[in-house]
Amino acid sequence: MAKLTVDEATLKQFDGVVPRHVAVIMDGNGRWAVQRGMARIRGHHEGANSVRRVVESCRYLGVEILTLYAFSSQNWGRPRDEVSGLMTLFDLYIKKERKRLLKNGIRMQVIGDRERLSPKLQKAIEELEAHSAENTGMILQVAVSYGGREEITQAARNIARDAVAGKLDVDAIDEDTISRYLYTRGRLDPDLVIRTSGECRVSNFLLWQIAYSELFITETLWPDFDEAKLIEAFEDYSRRQRRFGQTGAQIEDDGEDAEGADGPDTSVSEE
């Protein structure tokens, strides 16, 4: 396994607010390859190198959770050879990166409909999840065969079953209840969602969880996304004022109250 190097000089220049949970819609692999006269699968292989850089960079900067949108439930409709190539690439990634992930204390979790994956790939995923379960470093969530609507639909079915079985009080069902039935139960919602390739849509990704997330869209195609682009996204995030439905004045007042009572406010705010 080749040694992974990241541009630490670029990463060290960042002194803003690091999002606790970063979610990434990795888009543009196919276009990157087509622009260069290559087969689309070549773009996915180059995209895997960007995954390695971003995982290591986020770990270096202190991100707590990194969620990567690798393969959507709609992607099963792509040409068979491309789907097969993507599944092979994911299996290869697990094998090649296993040692590095474990060494760096990263906890791996795959979210999505695993039943559609091959038994071999399911086993590889389960083994890596089990071996990394006690790790206390960054959590790496990879969304494979994942769809936000499907996730919410499945959660609704399970809630209904438990309500009928008397395990849930219907009148007590609230947002927290629904969150507990999602793939991401027990995890922080994303603070920042990054989308590459310039497309202005969320593509059925974490629809429940990103209700209040900040969005950063870059024209950069995923294989070209590097440390500098990640820092650009984080710097943009640092300038945001997260309101969660409140007014800017309310947020500023709350910040002043917090500073007076407990010290300086470290939440994301406008400079």
mmCIF file of C-alpha atoms in Angstrom, residues 120 210 228 238:
data_model
loop_
_atom_site.group_PDB
_atom_site.id
_atom_site.type_symbol
_atom_site.label_atom_id
_atom_site.label_comp_id
_atom_site.label_asym_id
_atom_site.label_seq_id
_atom_site.Cartn_x
_atom_site.Cartn_y
_atom_site.Cartn_z
ATOM 1 C CA LYS A 120 -18.765 -11.015 -0.500
ATOM 2 C CA ILE A 210 -29.423 18.028 6.471
ATOM 3 C CA ALA A 228 -7.010 23.507 -0.880
ATOM 4 C CA SER A 238 -16.516 29.702 9.149
#
